[in-house]
Coordinates of C-alpha atoms in Angstrom, one line a residue:
X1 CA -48.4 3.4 -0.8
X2 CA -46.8 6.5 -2.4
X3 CA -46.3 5.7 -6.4
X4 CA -42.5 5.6 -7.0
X5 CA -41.4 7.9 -9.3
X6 CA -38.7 8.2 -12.1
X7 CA -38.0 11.1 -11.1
X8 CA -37.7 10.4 -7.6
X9 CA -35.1 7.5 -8.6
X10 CA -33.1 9.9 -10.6
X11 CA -33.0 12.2 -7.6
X12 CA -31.8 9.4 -5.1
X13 CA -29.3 8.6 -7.3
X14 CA -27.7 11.9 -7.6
X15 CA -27.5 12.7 -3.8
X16 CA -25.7 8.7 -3.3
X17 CA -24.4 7.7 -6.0
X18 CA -26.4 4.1 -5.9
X19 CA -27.0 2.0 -9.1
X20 CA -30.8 2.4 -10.2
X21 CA -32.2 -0.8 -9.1
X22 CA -31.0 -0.6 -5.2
X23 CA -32.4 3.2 -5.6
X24 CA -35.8 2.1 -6.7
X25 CA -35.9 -0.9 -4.0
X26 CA -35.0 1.7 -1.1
X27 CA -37.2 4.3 -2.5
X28 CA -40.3 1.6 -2.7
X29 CA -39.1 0.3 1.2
X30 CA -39.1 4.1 2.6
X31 CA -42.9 4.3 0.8
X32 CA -41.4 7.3 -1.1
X33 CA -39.5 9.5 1.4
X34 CA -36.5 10.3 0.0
X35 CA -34.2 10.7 3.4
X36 CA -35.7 7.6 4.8
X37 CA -34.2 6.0 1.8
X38 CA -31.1 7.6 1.7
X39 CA -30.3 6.3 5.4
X40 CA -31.9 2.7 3.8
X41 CA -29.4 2.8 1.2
X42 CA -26.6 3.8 3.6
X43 CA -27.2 1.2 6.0
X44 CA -27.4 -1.9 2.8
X45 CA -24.1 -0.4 2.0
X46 CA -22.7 -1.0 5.2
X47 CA -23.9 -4.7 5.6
X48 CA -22.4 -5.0 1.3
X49 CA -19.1 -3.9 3.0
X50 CA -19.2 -6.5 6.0
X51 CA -19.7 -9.2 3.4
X52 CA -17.1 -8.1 1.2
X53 CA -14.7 -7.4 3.6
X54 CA -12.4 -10.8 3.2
X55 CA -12.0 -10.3 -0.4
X56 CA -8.2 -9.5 -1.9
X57 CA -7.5 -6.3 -3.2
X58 CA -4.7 -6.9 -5.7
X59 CA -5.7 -3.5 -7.6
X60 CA -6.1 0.1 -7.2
X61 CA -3.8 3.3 -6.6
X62 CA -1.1 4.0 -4.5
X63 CA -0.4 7.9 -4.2
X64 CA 2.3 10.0 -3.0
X65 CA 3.0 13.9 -2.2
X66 CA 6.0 15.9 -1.6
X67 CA 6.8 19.0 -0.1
X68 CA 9.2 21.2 1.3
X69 CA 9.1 19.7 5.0
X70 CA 7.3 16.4 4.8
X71 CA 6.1 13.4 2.1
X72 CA 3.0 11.2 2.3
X73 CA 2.1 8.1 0.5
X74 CA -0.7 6.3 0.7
X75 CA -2.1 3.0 -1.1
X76 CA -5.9 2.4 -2.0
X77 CA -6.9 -1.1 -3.0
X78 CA -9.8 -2.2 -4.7
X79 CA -10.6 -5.6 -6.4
X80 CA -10.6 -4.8 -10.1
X81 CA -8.9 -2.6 -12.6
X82 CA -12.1 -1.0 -13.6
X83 CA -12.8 0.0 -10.0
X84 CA -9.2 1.4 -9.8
X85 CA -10.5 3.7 -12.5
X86 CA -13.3 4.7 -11.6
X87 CA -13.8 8.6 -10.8
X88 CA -15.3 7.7 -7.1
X89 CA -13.0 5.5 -6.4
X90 CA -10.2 7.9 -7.3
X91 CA -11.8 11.1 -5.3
X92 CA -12.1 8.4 -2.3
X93 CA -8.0 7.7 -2.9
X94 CA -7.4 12.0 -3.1
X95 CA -9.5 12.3 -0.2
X96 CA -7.1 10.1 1.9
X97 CA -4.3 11.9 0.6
X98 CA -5.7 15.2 1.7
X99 CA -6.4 13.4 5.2
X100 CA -3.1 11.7 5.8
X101 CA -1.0 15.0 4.3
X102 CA -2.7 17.2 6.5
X103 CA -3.2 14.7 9.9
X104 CA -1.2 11.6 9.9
X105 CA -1.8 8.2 9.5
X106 CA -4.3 7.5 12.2
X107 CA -6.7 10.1 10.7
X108 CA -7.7 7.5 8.2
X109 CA -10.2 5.9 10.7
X110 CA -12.0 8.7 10.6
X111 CA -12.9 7.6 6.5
X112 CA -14.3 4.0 7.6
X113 CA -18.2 5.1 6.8
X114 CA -17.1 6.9 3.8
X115 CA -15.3 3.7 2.6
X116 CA -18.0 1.6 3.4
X117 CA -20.3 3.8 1.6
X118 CA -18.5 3.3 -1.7
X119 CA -18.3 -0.2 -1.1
X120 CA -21.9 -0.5 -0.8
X121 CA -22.0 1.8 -4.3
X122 CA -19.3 0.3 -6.5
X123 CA -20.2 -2.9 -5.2
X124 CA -16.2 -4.1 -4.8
X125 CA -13.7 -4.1 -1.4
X126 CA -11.9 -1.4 -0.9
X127 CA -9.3 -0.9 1.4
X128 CA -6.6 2.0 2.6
X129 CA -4.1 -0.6 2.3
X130 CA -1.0 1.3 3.6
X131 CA -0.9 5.5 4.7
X132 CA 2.4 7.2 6.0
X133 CA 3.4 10.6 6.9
X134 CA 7.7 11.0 6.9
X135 CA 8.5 14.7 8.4
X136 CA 12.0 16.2 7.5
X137 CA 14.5 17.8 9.8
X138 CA 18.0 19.3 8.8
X139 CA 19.9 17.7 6.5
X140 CA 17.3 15.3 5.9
X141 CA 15.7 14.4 2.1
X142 CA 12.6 13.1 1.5
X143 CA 11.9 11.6 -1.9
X144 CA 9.0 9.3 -3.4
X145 CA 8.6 7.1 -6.4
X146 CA 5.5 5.7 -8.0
X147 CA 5.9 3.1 -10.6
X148 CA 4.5 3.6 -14.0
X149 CA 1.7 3.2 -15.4
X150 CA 0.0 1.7 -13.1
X151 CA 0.7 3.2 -10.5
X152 CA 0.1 0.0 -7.9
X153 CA 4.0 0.1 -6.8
X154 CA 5.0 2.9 -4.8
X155 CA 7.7 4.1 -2.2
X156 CA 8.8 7.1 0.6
X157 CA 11.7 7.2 2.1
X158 CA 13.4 9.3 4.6
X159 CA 16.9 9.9 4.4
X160 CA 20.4 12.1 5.5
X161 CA 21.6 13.4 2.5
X162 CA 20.2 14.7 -1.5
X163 CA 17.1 14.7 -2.7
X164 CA 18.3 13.2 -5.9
X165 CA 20.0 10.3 -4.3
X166 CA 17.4 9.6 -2.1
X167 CA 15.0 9.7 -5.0
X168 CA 17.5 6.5 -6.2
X169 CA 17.3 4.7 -3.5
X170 CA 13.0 5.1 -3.3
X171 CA 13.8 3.8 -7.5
X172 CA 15.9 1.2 -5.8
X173 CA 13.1 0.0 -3.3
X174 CA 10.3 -0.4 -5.5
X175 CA 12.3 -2.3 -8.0
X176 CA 13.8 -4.9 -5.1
X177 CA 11.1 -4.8 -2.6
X178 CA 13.6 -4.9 0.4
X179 CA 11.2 -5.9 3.9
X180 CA 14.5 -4.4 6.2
X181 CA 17.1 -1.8 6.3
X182 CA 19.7 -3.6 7.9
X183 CA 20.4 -7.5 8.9
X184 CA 20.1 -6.5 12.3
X185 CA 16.1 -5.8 11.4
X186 CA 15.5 -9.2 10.2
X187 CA 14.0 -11.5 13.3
X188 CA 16.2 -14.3 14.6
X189 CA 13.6 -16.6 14.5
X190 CA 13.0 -16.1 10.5
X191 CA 16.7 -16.3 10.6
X192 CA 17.0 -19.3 12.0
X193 CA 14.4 -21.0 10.1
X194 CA 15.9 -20.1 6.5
X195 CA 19.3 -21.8 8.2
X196 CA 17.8 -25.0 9.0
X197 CA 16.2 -24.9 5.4
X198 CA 20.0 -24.4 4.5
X199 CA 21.2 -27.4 6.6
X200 CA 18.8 -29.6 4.8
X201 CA 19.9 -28.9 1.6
X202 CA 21.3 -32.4 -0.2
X203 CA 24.4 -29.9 -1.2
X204 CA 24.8 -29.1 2.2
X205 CA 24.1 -32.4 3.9
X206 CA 26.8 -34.1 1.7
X207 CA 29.8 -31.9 2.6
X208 CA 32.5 -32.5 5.8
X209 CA 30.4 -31.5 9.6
X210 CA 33.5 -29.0 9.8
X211 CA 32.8 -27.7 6.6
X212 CA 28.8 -27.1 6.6
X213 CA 28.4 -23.9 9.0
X214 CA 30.5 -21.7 6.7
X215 CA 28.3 -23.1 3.3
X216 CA 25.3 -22.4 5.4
X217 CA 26.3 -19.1 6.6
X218 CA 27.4 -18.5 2.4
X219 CA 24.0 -19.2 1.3
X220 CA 22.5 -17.5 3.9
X221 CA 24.0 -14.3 2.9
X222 CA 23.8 -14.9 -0.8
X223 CA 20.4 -16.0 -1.0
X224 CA 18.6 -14.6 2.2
X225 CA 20.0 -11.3 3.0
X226 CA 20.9 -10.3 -0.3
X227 CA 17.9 -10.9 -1.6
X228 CA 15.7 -9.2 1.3
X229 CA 18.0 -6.7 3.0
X230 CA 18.2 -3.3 1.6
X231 CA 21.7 -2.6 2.5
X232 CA 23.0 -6.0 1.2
X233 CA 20.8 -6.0 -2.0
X234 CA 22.8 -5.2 -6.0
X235 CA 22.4 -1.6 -6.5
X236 CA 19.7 -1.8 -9.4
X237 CA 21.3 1.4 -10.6
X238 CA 24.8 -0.4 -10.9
X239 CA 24.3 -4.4 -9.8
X240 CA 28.1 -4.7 -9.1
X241 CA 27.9 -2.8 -6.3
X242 CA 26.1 -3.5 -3.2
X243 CA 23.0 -0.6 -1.9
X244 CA 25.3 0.0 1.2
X245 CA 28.6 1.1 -1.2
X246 CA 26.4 2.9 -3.4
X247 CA 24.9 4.9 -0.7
X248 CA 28.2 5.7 1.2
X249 CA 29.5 6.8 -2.1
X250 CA 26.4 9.0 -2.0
X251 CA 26.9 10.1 1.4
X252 CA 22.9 8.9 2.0
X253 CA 21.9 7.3 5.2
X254 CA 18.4 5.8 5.1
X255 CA 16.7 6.6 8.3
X256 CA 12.9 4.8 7.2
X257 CA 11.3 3.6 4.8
X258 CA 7.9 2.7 2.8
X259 CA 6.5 0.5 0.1
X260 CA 3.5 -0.6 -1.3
X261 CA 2.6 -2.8 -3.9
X262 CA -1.0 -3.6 -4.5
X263 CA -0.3 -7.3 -6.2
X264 CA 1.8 -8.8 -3.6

């Protein structure tokens, strides 16, 4: 059996980026040869990944970039705050950037054995836990936000209009975390359940037949659709205005949007 070095670990380590004690087993498995080990060490990492691949990923980065004719954003969880920081884990996160910037969305595949990799070196799940592309055309803005210091909160958006009111409204949506645009977005069936909650309310219940619709329909507007529809939500910029009046006083038309947040 060929005598394991500590020189031999040292240069395993450098060409994976393993911790010293899964280096030494692989080196001791591959009786020495360094690229048996390597592929040893590649393969463990895989299997690490499978097992961790249920676990939450309420931390990590979420990363935007912005140019004359298109934005990107994408969001790259990882399990702890450490992890988050660490300098693999943030050249990983770049990496996907570059990827999504330059190909789309669905070019993030191509990363899975690069992320599984690292998972298998940092020892943590790590997902790409959101990735969109938003190409302008005439007249159009694209603006991003990402939410300080952490940077775990961040938004694109597409719109009609200036890039300095669309960079409100991307403010806007990470602040009040909007899931649609319009009411017309929201499912009926989601609908339909928050009325029935509505209809069992004691409040409710304890009014006129003739009288409950209209309270129903009230609180589903005030407590529903304000809460969760963009267009209906307080302007967080000025709450006594709704986002739809402040954005026709803008002359902004939202045609998409994205947001991520890492801890929800």
């Amino acid at each position: 059996m060929t005598e394991v070095t500590a020189d031999m670990v040292r240069e395993l380590r450098e060409m994976t980026g393993a911790p010293m004690m899964d280096t030494k087993r692989a080196l001791v498995d591959a009786d020495g040869d360094l690229e048996a080990a390597k592929q040893l060490l590649r393969e463990r990492g895989m299997a690490s990944a499978g097992k961790r691949a249920g676990n939450e990923t309420p931390e990590g980065v979420v990363l935007t970039r912005l140019d004359d004719s298109k934005g990107t954003i994408v969001a790259i969880g990882s399990e702890t705050e450490p992890v988050s920081k660490n300098d693999e884990f943030r050249a990983f996160a770049e990496k996907v950037l570059d990827l999504v910037d330059k190909d789309g969305p669905d070019a993030v595949e191509s990363l899975e054995d690069e992320r599984k990799e690292l998972i298998g070196k940092i020892g943590e799940n790590i997902l790409v836990r959101g990735a969109a592309r938003y190409e302008s055309g005439n007249g159009q803005a694209i603006a991003a936000y990402v939410h300080p210091p952490a940077n775990k909160i961040g938004v694109l958006v597409k719109a009609q209009g200036s890039p300095e009111a669309a960079r409100r409204l991307a403010m806007h949506i990470a602040f009040a975390a909007p899931r649609f645009a319009t009411r017309d977005e929201v499912p009926e069936d989601e609908v339909a359940k928050e009325r029935e909650i509505f209809e069992k309310l004691p409040e409710v219940e304890s009014k006129p037949e003739q009288a409950r619709e209209k309270i129903v329909e009230g609180m589903l507007g005030k407590r529903f659709f304000a809460e969760n529809v963009l267009a209906e939500q307080a302007w967080i910029h000025e709450p006594k205005k709704t986002v739809a009046q402040a954005l026709e006083e803008e002359g902004l038309k939202v045609l998409e949007f994205e947001r991520y947040a890492l801890a929800e």
